[in-house]
Tab-separated table of C-alpha atoms in Angstrom:
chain	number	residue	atom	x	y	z
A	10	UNK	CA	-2.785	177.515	-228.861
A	11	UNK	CA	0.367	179.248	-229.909
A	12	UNK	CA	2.904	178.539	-227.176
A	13	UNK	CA	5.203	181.088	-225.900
A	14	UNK	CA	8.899	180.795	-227.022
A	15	UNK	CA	10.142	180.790	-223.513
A	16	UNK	CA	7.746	177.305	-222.336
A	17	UNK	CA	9.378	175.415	-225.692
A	18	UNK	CA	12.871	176.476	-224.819
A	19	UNK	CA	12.041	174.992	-221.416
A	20	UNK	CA	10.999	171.337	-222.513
A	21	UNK	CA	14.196	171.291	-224.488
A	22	UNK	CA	16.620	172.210	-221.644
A	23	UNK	CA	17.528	175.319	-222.977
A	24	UNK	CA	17.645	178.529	-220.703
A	25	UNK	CA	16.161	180.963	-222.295
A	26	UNK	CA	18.414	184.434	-223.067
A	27	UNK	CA	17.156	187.674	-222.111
A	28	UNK	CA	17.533	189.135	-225.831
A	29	UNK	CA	16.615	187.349	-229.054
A	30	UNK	CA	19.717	184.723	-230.318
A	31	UNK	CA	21.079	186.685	-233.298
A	32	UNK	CA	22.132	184.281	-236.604
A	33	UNK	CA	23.018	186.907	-238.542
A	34	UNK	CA	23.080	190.963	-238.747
A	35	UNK	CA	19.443	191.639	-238.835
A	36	UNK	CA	18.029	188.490	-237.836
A	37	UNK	CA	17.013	185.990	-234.989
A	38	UNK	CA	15.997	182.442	-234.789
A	39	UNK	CA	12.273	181.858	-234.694
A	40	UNK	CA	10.991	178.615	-233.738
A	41	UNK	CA	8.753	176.957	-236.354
A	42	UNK	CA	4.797	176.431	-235.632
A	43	UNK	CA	3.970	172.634	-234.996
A	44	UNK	CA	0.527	171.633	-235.992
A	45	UNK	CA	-0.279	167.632	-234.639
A	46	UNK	CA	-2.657	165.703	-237.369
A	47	UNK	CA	-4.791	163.076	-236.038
A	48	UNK	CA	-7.109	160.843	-237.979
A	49	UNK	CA	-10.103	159.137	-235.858
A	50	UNK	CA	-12.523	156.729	-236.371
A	51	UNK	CA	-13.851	155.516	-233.323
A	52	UNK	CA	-10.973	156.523	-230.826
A	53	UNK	CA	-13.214	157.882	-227.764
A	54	UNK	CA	-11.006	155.177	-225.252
A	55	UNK	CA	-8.102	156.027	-226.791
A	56	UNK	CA	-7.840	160.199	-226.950
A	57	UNK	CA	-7.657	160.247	-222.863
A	58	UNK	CA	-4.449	158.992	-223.271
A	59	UNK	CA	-2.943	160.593	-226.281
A	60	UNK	CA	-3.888	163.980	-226.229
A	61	UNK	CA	-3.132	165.123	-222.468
A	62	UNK	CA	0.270	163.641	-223.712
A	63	UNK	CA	0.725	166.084	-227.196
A	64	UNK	CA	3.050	168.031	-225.994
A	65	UNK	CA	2.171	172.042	-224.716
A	66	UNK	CA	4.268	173.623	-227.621
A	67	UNK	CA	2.175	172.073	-230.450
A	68	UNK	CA	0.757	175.121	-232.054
A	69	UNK	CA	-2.164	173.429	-232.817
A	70	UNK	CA	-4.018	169.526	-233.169
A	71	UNK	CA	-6.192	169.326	-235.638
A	72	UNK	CA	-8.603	165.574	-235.156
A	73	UNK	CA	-9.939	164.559	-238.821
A	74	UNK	CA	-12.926	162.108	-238.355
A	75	UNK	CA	-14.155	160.037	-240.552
A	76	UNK	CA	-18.040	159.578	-239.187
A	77	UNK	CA	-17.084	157.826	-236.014
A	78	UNK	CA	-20.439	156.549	-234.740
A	79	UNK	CA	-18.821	156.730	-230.834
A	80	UNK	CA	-17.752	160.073	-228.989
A	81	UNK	CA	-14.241	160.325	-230.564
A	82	UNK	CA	-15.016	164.663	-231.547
A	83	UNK	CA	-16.683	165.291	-227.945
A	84	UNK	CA	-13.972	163.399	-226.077
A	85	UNK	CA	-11.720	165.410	-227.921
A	86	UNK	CA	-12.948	168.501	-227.630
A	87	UNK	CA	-13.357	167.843	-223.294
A	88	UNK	CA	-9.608	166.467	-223.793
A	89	UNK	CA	-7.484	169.465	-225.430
A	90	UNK	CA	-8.308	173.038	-227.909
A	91	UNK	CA	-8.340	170.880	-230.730
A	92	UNK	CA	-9.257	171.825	-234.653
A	93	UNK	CA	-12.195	169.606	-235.728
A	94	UNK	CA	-12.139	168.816	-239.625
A	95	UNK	CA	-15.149	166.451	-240.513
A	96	UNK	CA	-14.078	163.980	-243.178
A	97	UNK	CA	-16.701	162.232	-245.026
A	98	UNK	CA	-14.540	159.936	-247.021
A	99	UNK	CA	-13.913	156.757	-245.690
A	100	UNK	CA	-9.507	155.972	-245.292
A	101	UNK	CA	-6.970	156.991	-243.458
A	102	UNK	CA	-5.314	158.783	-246.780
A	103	UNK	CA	-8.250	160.726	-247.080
A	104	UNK	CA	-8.137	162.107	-243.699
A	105	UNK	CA	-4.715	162.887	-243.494
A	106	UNK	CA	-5.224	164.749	-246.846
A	107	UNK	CA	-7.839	166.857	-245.033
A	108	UNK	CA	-5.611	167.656	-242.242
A	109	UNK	CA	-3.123	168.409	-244.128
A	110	UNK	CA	-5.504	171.364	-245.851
A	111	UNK	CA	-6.430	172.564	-242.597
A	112	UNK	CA	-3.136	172.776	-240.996
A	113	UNK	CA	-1.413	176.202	-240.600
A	114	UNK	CA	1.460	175.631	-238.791
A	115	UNK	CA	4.893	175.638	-240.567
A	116	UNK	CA	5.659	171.867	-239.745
A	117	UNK	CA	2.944	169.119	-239.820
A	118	UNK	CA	3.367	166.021	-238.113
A	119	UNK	CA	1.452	162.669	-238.293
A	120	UNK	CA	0.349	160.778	-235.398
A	121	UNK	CA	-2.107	157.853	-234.993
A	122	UNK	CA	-4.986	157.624	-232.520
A	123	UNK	CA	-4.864	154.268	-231.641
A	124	UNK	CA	-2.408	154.784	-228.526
A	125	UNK	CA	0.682	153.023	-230.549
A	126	UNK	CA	2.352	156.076	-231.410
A	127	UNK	CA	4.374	157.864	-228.235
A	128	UNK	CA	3.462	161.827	-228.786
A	129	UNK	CA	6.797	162.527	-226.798
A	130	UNK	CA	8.664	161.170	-229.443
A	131	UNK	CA	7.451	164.038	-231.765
A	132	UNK	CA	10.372	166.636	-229.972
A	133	UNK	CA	12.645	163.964	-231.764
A	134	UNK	CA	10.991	164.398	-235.241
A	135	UNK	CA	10.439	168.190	-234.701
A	136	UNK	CA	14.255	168.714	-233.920
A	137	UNK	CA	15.859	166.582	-237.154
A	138	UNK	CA	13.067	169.235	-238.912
A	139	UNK	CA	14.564	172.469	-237.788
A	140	UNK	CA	18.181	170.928	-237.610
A	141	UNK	CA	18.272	170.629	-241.666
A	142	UNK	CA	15.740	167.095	-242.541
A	143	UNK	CA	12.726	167.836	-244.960
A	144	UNK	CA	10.888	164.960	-244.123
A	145	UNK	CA	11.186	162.734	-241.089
A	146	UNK	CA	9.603	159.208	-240.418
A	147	UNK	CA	9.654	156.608	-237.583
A	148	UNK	CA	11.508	153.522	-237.950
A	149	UNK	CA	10.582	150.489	-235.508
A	150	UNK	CA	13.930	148.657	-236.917
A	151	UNK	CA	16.523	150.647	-235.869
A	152	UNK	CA	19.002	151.411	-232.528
A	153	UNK	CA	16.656	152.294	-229.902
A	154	UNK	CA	13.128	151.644	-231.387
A	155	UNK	CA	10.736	148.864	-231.717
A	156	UNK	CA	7.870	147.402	-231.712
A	157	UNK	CA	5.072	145.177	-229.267
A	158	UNK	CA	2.001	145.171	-232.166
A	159	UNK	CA	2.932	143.717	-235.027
A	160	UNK	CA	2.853	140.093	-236.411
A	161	UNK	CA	5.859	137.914	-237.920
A	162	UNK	CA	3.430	138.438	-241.259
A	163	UNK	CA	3.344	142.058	-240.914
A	164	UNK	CA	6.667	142.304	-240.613
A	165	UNK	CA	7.717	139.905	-243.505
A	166	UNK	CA	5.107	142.099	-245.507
A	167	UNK	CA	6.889	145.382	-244.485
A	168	UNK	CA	10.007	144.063	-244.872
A	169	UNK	CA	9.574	142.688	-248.413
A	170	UNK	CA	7.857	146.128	-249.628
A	171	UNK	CA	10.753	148.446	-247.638
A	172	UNK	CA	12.983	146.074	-250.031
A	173	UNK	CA	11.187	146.591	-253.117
A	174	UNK	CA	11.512	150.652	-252.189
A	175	UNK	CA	15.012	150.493	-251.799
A	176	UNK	CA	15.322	148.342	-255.185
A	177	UNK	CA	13.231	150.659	-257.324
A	178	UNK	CA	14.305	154.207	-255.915
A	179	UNK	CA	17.646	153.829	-254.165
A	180	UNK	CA	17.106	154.827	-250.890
A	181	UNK	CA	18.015	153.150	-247.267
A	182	UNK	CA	14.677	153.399	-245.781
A	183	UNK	CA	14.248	150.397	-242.557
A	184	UNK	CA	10.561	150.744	-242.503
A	185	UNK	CA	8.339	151.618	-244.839
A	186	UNK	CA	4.583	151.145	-243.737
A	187	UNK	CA	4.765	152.877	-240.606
A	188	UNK	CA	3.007	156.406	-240.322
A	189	UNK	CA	4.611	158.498	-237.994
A	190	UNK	CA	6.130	161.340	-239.762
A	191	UNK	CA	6.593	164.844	-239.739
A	192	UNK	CA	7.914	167.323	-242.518
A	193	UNK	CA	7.430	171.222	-243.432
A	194	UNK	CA	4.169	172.007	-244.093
A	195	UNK	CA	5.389	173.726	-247.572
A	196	UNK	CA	5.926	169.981	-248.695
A	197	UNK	CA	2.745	169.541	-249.063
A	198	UNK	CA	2.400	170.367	-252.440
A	199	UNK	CA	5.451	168.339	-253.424
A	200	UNK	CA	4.013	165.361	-252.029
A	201	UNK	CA	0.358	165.913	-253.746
A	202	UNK	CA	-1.025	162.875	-251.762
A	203	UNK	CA	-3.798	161.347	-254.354
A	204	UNK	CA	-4.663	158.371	-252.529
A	205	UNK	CA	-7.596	157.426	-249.818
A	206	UNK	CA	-6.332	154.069	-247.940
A	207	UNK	CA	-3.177	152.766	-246.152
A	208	UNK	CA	-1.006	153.428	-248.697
A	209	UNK	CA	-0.846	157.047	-248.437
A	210	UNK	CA	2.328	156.542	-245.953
A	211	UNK	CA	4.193	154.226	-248.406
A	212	UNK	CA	3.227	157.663	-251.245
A	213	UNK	CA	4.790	159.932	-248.822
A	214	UNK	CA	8.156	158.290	-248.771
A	215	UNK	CA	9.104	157.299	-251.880
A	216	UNK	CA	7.368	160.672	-253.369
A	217	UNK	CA	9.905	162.156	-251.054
A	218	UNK	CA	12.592	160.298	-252.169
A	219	UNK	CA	11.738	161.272	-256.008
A	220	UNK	CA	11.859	164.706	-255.528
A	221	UNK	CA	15.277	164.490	-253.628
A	222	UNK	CA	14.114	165.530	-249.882
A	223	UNK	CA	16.693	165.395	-247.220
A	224	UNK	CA	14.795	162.365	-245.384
A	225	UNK	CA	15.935	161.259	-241.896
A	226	UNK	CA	14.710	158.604	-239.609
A	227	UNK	CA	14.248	158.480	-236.118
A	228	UNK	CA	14.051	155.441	-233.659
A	229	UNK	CA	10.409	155.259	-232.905
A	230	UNK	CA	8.821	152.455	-230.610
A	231	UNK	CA	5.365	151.080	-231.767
A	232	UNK	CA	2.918	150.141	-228.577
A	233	UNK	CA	0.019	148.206	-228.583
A	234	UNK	CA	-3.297	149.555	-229.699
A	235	UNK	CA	-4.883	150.626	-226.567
A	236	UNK	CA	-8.699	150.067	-226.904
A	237	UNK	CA	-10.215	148.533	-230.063
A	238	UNK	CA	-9.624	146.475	-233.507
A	239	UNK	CA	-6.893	148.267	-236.350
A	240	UNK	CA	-8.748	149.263	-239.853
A	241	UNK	CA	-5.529	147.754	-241.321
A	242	UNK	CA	-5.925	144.897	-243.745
A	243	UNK	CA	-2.573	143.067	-243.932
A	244	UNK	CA	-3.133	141.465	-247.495
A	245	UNK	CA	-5.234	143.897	-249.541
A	246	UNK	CA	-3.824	147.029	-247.848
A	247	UNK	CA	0.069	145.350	-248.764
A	248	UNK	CA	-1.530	144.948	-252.075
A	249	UNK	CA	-2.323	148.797	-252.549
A	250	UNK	CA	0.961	149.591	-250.986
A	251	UNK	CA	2.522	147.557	-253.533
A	252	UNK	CA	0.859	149.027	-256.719
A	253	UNK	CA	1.460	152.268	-255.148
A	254	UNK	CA	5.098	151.737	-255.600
A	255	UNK	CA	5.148	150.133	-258.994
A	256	UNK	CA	2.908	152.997	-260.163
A	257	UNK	CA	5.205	155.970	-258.801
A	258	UNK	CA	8.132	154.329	-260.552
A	259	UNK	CA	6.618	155.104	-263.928
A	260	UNK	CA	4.027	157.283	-264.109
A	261	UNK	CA	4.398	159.927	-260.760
A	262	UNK	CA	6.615	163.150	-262.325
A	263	UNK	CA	8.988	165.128	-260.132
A	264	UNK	CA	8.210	168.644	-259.008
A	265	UNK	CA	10.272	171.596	-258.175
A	266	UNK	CA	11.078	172.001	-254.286
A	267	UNK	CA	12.270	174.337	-251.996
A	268	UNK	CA	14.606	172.293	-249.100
A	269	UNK	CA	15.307	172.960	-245.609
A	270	UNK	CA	14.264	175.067	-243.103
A	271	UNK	CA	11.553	177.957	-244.770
């Protein structure tokens, strides 16, 4: 599953030399391990057409299911070398904590199933990693992004919460409840996810911004869910998202963090 140096270098553009790229006396640039996280429940129309898209460098995609009662793990499995992890817990937090466990690459990044997220996009994320960023997220509200699947309630809700964020903790965040990210697997510890729903994306980002991570965002455009009905909740998921925030504010202390790349 580990791809070769050579077949990365190639999907960014870059010839590859014929002797390692020296940085400094002694050492050379090695390009960090990229494990894809993808939580399922129910996705067995949707995984034909996201994972023959993930691109070839990933080092590894790890599917976390939560008891899909379809063929989501044996699509997968026919579809890519994937990394099964068998969540019994019901929430989209819960899975991503589980992948987040079983991931051993040295960046992890977070993609939905649903078809909504593009995986190409991720060579966007990946780059703003290894360029400086600790923690990158998708933004459907700035130059170059969008979205086609969400309502004018949706995006009041998101809108009102991203403002709330940016009231509370000072940062400059355009979208908050959106959950394609990606950040350095060693992060994972800062973050200490605790949480089982939704909300576990809105926990990410404003944990990040307590403990000081260089956070960028990336124009990211949001398709329409390809086969089936969203496990999203607009009014008692925003409500968790919201007591999420006013919780972290007070109670949620900082840890000690390593930045940049490892």
């Amino acid at each position: 599953m580990n791809a070769p140096v050579p077949s990365i270098l190639a999907h960014l553009g870059v010839a590859p030399l014929p002797y390692p790229m020296d940085i400094a006396p002694g050492r050379s640039l090695t390009l960090p391990r990229v494990s894809f996280v993808i939580p399922t429940l129910n996705e067995a129309k949707n995984l034909p057409w996201l994972l023959p898209r993930i691109p070839n460098w990933a080092y590894e995609i790890i599917i976390v299911d939560g008891r899909s009662t379809d063929d989501t793990v044996a699509v997968a499995r026919r579809m890519r070398d994937v990394k099964v992890v068998m969540e019994p817990r019901r929430g989209k937090g819960a899975a991503l904590r589980a992948g987040f466990r079983a991931a051993a690459g040295d960046i992890i990044v977070m993609i939905d199933a649903d078809g909504s997220m593009i995986p190409e996009e991720s060579l966007t994320f990946v780059s703003a990693l290894i360029a400086g960023a600790d923690l990158v997220k998708g933004s459907r509200f700035i130059q170059g992004a969008g979205t086609d699947d969400m309502s004018l309630f949706r995006m009041l809700g998101n809108w009102g919460l991203t403002q709330t964020v940016r009231l509370l903790y000072g940062g400059v965040f355009s979208d908050l409840c959106y959950g394609y990210m990606a950040f350095w697997t060693k992060h994972v510890v800062t973050l200490d996810c605790d949480c089982d729903g939704f909300e576990i994306e809105t926990l990410i980002n404003v944990r990040a911004l307590k403990n000081h991570l260089n956070i960028v965002e990336v124009a990211s455009f949001e398709a329409p869910r390809i086969s089936g009905r969203s496990n999203l909740r607009a009014i008692p998921d925003g409500w968790r998202v919201l007591k999420t925030i006013l919780r972290e504010r007070v109670l949620s202390p900082v840890s000690l963090v390593s930045y940049g790349y490892p």
